[in-house]
Tab-separated table of C-alpha atoms and ligand atoms in Angstrom:
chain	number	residue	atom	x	y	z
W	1	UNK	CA	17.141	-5.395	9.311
W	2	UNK	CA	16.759	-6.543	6.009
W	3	UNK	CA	16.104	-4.142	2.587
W	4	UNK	CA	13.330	-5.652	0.928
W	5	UNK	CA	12.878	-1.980	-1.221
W	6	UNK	CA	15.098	0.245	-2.316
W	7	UNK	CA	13.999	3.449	-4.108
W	8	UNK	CA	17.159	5.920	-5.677
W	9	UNK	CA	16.334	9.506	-7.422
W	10	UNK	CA	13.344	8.601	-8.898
W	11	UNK	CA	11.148	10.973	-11.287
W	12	UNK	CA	8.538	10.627	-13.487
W	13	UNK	CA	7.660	13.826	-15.281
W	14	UNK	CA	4.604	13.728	-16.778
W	15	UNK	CA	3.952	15.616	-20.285
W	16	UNK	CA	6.347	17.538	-23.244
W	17	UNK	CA	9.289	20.115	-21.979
W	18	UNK	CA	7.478	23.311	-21.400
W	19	UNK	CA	4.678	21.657	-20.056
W	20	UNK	CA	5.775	19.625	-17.781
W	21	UNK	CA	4.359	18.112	-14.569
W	22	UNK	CA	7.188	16.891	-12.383
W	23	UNK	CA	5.126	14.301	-10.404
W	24	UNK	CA	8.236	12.655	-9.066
W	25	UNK	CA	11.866	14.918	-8.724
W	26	UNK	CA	14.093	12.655	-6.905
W	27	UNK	CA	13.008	10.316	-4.559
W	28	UNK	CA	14.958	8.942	-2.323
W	29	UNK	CA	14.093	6.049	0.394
W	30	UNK	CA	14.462	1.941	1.367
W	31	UNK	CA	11.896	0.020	3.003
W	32	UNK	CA	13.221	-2.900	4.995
W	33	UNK	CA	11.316	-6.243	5.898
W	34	UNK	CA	8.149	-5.843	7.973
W	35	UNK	CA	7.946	-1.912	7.944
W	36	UNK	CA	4.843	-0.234	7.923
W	37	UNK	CA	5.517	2.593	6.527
W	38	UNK	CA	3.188	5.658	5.329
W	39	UNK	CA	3.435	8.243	2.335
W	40	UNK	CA	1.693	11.001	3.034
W	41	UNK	CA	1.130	14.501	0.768
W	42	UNK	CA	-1.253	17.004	-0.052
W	43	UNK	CA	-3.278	15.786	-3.133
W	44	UNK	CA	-1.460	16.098	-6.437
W	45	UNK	CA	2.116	15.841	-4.532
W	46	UNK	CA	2.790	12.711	-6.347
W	47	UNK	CA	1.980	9.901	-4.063
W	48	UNK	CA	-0.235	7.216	-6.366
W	49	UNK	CA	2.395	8.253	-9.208
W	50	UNK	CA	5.003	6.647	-6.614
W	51	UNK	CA	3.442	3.703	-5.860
W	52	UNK	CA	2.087	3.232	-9.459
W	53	UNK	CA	5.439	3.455	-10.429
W	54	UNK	CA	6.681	0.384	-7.894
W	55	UNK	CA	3.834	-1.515	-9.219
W	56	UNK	CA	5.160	-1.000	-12.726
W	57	UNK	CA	1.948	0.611	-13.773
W	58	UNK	CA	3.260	3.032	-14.772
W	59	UNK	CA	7.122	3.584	-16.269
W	60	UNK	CA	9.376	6.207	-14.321
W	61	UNK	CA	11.244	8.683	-16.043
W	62	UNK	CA	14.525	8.093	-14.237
W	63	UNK	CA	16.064	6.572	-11.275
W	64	UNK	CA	15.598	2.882	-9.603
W	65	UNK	CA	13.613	0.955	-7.895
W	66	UNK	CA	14.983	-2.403	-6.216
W	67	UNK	CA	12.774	-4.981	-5.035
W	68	UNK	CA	14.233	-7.858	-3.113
W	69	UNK	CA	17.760	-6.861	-4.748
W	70	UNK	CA	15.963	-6.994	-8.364
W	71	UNK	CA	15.821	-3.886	-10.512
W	72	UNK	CA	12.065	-3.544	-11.794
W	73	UNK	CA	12.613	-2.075	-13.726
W	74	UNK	CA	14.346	-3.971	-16.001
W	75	UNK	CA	11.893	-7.224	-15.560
W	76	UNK	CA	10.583	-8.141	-19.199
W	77	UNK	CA	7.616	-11.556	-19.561
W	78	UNK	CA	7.363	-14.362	-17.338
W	79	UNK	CA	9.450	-12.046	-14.466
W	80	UNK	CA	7.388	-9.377	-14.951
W	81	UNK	CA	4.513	-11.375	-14.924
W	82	UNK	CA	6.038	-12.690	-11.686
W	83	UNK	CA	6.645	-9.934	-9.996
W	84	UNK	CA	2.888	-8.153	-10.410
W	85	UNK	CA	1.555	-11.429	-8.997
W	86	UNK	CA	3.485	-12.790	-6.411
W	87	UNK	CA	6.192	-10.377	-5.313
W	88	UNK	CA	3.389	-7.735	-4.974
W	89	UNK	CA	-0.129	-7.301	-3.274
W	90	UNK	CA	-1.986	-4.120	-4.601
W	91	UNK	CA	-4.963	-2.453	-2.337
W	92	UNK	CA	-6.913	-0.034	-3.906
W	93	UNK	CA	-9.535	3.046	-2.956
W	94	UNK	CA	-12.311	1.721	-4.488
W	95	UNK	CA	-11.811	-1.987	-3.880
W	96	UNK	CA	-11.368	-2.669	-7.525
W	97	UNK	CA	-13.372	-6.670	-7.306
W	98	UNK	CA	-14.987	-7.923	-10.273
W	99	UNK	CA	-18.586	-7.912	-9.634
W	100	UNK	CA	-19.664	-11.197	-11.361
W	101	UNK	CA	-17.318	-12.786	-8.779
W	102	UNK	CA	-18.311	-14.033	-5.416
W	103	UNK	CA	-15.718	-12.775	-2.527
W	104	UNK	CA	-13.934	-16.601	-2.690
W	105	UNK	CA	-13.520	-16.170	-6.340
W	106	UNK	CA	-12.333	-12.532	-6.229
W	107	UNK	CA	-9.709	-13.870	-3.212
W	108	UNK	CA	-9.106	-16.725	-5.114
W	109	UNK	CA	-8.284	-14.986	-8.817
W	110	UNK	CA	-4.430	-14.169	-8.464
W	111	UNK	CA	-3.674	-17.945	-7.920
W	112	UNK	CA	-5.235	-18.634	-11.095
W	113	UNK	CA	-3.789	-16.222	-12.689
W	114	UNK	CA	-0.384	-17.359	-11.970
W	115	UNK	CA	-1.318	-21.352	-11.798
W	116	UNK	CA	-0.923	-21.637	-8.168
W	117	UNK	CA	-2.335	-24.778	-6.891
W	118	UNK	CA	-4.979	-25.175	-4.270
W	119	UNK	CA	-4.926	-27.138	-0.676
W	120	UNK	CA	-1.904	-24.870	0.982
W	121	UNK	CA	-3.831	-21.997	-0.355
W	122	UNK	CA	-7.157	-23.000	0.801
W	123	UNK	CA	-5.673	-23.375	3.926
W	124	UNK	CA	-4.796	-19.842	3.428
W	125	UNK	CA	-7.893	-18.542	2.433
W	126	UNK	CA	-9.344	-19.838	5.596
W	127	UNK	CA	-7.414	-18.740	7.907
W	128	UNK	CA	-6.866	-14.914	6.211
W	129	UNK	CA	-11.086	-14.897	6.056
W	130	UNK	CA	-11.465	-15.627	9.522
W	131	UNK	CA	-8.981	-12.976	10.940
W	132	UNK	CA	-10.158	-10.113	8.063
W	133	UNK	CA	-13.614	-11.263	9.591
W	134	UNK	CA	-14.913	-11.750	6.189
W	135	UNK	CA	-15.896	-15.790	6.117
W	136	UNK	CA	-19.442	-14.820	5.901
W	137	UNK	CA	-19.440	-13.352	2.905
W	138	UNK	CA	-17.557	-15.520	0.675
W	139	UNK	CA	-19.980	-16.757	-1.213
W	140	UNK	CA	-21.671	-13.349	-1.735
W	141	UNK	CA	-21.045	-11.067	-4.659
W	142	UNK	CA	-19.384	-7.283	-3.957
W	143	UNK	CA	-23.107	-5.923	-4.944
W	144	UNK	CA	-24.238	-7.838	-2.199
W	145	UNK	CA	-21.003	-6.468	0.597
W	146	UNK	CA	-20.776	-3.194	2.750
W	147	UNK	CA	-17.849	-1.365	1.699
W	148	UNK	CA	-15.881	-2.445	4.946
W	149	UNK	CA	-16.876	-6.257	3.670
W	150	UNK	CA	-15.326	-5.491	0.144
W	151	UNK	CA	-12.214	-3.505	1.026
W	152	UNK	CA	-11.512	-6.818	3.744
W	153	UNK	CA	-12.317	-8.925	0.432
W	154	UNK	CA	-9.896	-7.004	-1.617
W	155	UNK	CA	-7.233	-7.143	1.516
W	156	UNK	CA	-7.551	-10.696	1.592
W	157	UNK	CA	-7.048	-10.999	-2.528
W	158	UNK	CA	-4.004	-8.960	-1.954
W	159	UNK	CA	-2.406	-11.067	0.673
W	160	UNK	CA	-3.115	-14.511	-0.331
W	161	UNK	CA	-0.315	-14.763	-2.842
W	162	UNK	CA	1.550	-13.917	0.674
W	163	UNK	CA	3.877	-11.608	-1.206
W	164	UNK	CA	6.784	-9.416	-0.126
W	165	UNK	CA	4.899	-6.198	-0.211
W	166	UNK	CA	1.914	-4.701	0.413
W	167	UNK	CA	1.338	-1.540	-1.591
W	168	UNK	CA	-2.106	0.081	-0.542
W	169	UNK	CA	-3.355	3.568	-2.323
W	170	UNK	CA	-5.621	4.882	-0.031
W	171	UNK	CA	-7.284	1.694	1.273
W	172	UNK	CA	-9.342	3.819	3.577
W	173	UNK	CA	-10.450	6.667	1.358
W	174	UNK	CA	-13.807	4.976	0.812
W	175	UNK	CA	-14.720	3.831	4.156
W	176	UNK	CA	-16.662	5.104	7.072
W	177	UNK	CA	-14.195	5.792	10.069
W	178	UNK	CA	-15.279	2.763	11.686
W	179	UNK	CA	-14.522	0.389	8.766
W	180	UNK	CA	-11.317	2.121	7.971
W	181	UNK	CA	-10.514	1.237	11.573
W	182	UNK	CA	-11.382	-1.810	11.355
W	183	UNK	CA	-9.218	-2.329	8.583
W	184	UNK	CA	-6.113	-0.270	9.687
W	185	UNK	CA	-6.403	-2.953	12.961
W	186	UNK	CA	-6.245	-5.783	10.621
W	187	UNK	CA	-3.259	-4.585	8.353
W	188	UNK	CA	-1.373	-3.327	11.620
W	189	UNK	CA	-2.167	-6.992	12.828
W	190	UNK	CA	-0.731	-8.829	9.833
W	191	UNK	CA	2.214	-6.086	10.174
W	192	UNK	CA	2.607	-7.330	14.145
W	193	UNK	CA	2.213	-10.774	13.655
W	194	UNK	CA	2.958	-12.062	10.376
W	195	UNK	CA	5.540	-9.700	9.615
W	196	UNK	CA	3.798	-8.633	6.530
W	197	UNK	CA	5.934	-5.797	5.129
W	198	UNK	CA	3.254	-2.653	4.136
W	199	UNK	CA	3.500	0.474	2.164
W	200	UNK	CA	0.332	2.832	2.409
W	201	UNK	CA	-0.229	5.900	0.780
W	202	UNK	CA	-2.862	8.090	2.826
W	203	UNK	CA	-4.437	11.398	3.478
W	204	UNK	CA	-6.113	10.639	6.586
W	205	UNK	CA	-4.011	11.231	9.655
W	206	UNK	CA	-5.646	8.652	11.719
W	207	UNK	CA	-4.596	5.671	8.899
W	208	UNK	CA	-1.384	6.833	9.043
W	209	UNK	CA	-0.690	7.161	12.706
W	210	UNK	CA	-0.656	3.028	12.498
W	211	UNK	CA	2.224	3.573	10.313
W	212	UNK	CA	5.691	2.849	12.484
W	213	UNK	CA	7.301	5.392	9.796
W	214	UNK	CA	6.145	8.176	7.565
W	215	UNK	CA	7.297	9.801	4.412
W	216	UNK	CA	6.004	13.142	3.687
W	217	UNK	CA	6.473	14.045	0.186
W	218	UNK	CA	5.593	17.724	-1.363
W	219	UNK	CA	5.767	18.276	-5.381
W	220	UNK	CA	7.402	15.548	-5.934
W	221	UNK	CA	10.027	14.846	-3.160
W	222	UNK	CA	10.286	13.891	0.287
W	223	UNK	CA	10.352	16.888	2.647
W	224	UNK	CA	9.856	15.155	6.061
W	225	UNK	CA	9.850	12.137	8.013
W	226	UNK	CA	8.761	10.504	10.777
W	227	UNK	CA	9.107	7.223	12.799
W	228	UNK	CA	7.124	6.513	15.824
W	229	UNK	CA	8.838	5.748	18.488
W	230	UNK	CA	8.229	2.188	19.603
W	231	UNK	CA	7.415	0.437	21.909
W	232	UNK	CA	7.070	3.685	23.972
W	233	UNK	CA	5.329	6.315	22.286
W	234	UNK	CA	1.361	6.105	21.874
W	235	UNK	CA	-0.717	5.749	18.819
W	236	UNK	CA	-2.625	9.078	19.757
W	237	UNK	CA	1.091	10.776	20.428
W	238	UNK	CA	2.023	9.733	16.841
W	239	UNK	CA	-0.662	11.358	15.819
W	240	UNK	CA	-0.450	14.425	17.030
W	241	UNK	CA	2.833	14.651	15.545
W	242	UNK	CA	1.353	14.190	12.536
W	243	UNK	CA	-1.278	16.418	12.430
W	244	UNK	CA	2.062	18.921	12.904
W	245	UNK	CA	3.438	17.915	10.289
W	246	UNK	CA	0.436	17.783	8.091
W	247	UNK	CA	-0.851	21.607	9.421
W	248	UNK	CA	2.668	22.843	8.068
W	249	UNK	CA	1.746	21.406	4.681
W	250	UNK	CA	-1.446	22.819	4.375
W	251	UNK	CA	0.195	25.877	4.647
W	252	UNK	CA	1.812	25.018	1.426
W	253	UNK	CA	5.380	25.450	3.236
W	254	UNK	CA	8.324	23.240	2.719
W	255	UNK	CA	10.958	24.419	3.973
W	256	UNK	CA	9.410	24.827	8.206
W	257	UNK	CA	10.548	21.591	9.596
A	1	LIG	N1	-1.344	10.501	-16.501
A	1	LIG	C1	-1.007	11.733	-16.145
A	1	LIG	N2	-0.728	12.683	-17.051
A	1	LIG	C2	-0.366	13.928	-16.681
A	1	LIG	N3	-0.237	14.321	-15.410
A	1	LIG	C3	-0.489	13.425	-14.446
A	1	LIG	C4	-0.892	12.086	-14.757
A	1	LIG	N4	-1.081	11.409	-13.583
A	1	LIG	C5	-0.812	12.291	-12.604
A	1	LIG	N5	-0.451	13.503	-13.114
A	1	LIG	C6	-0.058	14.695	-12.336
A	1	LIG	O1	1.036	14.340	-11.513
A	1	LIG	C7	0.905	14.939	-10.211
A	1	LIG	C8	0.925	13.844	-9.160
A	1	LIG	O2	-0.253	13.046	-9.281
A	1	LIG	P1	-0.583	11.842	-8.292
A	1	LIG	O3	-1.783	11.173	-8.807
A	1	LIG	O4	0.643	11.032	-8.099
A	1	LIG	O5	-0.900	12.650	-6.955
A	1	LIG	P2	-1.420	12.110	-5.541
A	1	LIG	O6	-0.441	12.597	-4.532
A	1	LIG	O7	-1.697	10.664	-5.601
A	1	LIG	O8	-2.782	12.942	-5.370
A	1	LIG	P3	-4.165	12.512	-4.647
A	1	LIG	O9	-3.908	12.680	-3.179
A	1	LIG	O10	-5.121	13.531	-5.145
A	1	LIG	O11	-4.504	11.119	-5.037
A	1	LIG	C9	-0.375	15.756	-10.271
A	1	LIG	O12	-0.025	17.080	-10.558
A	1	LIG	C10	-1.155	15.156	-11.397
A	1	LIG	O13	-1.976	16.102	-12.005
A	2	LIG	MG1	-3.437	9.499	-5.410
């Protein structure tokens, strides 16, 4: 098993002493090559902060964050420029494709970004437009997608740099349940088959239970986890468990488990 992320006491506190919001208070975790692995939280417990912070949107207070043995931290220019576009695929809530783009162009922006030439990638494109089920509406603009179509769009613009990881902010938090299963089927796929390592931040229960492992986090640390227990135990099982675990932080306790 192979690290590809390593995460050690990190915090990002978020206004002056006195009036502070401790988003992140020591975090704690590694990801290894083609996890699928879940954060899950009540709203506010610091989960986009997290990821923002792996994405280097957004500058941590203290601690470290490894990526493929690198420190992000400490990335400056053409490495950081690097990193953001080919080490990392980002998959937002609301899609986040520029509108006077067809899909193709949208898919096809990162590799012009970072000067990556075309037939391998083509290739690429085909192949990831056929299995998001998206092929059909390349050559439309978002205005003219459903919101499954887009997010599938915005999947495929995330993965076509192929990159290490796949951090996703609640990819399903703007779709109907049968889009976002569509598209949890998809990522689980790519997990499956292509090894595609994935880190998902999600409220929804159902999302998650695709997950193989699940970080629970709760004002700004991890309280719980869980790993499904493959090959045996079923999606709906994982689920359930879960929903446990997700009842018991509702009730705003952390220390149950
Ligand atoms: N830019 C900011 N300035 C000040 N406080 C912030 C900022 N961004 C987030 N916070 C605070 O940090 C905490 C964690 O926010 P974060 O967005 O990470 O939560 P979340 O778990 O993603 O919530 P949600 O499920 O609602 O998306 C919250 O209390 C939030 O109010
Ligand atoms: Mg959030």
């Amino acid at each position: 098993m192979k690290i590809i992320l390593e995460i050690e006491g990190l915090k990002k506190y978020y206004g002056r002493p006195g009036n502070q919001t401790k988003a992140l208070d020591g975090i704690s975790f590694q990801a290894a090559e083609g996890e699928f692995l879940g954060i899950m939280g009540s709203s506010g417990s610091g989960k986009s902060t997290l990821l923002n912070c792996i994405a280097t949107v957004i500058q941590p207070t203290g601690g470290k964050i490894r990526m493929q043995g690198a420190d992000i931290l400490a990335l400056k220019g053409e490495k950081l420029a690097e990193y953001r576009g080919k080490k990392i695929g980002y998959l937002f809530q609301n899609f986040e494709l520029l509108d006077h783009m067809t899909g193709r162009e949208n898919i096809l922006l990162p590799l012009s970004l970072h000067s990556v030439s075309g037939k391998e990638s083509q290739s690429r494109l085909t192949r990831l437009a056929e299995y998001l089920e998206i092929t059909d509406v390349l050559e439309k603009f978002p205005a003219q997608m459903s919101g499954g179509q887009k997010q599938r769009v915005a999947a495929a613009r995330a993965l076509i740099m192929n990159p290490g990881m796949i951090l996703a902010d609640e990819p399903t938090g703007a779709l109907d349940s049968k889009n976002a299963k569509t598209l949890m089927e998809k990522l689980a796929g790519l997990n499956r088959e292509e090894n595609a390592t994935i880190l998902m931040v999600t409220h929804d229960s159902n999302a998650a239970s695709y997950c193989k492992r699940i970080l629970f986090i709760q004002d700004g640390v991890i309280f719980h986890e869980l790993r499904r227990n493959l090959p045996d135990e079923s999606q709906r099982d994982f689920y359930g468990r879960i929903l446990n675990v997700m009842a018991q932080l509702g009730g705003g306790s952390a220390n149950v488990l």
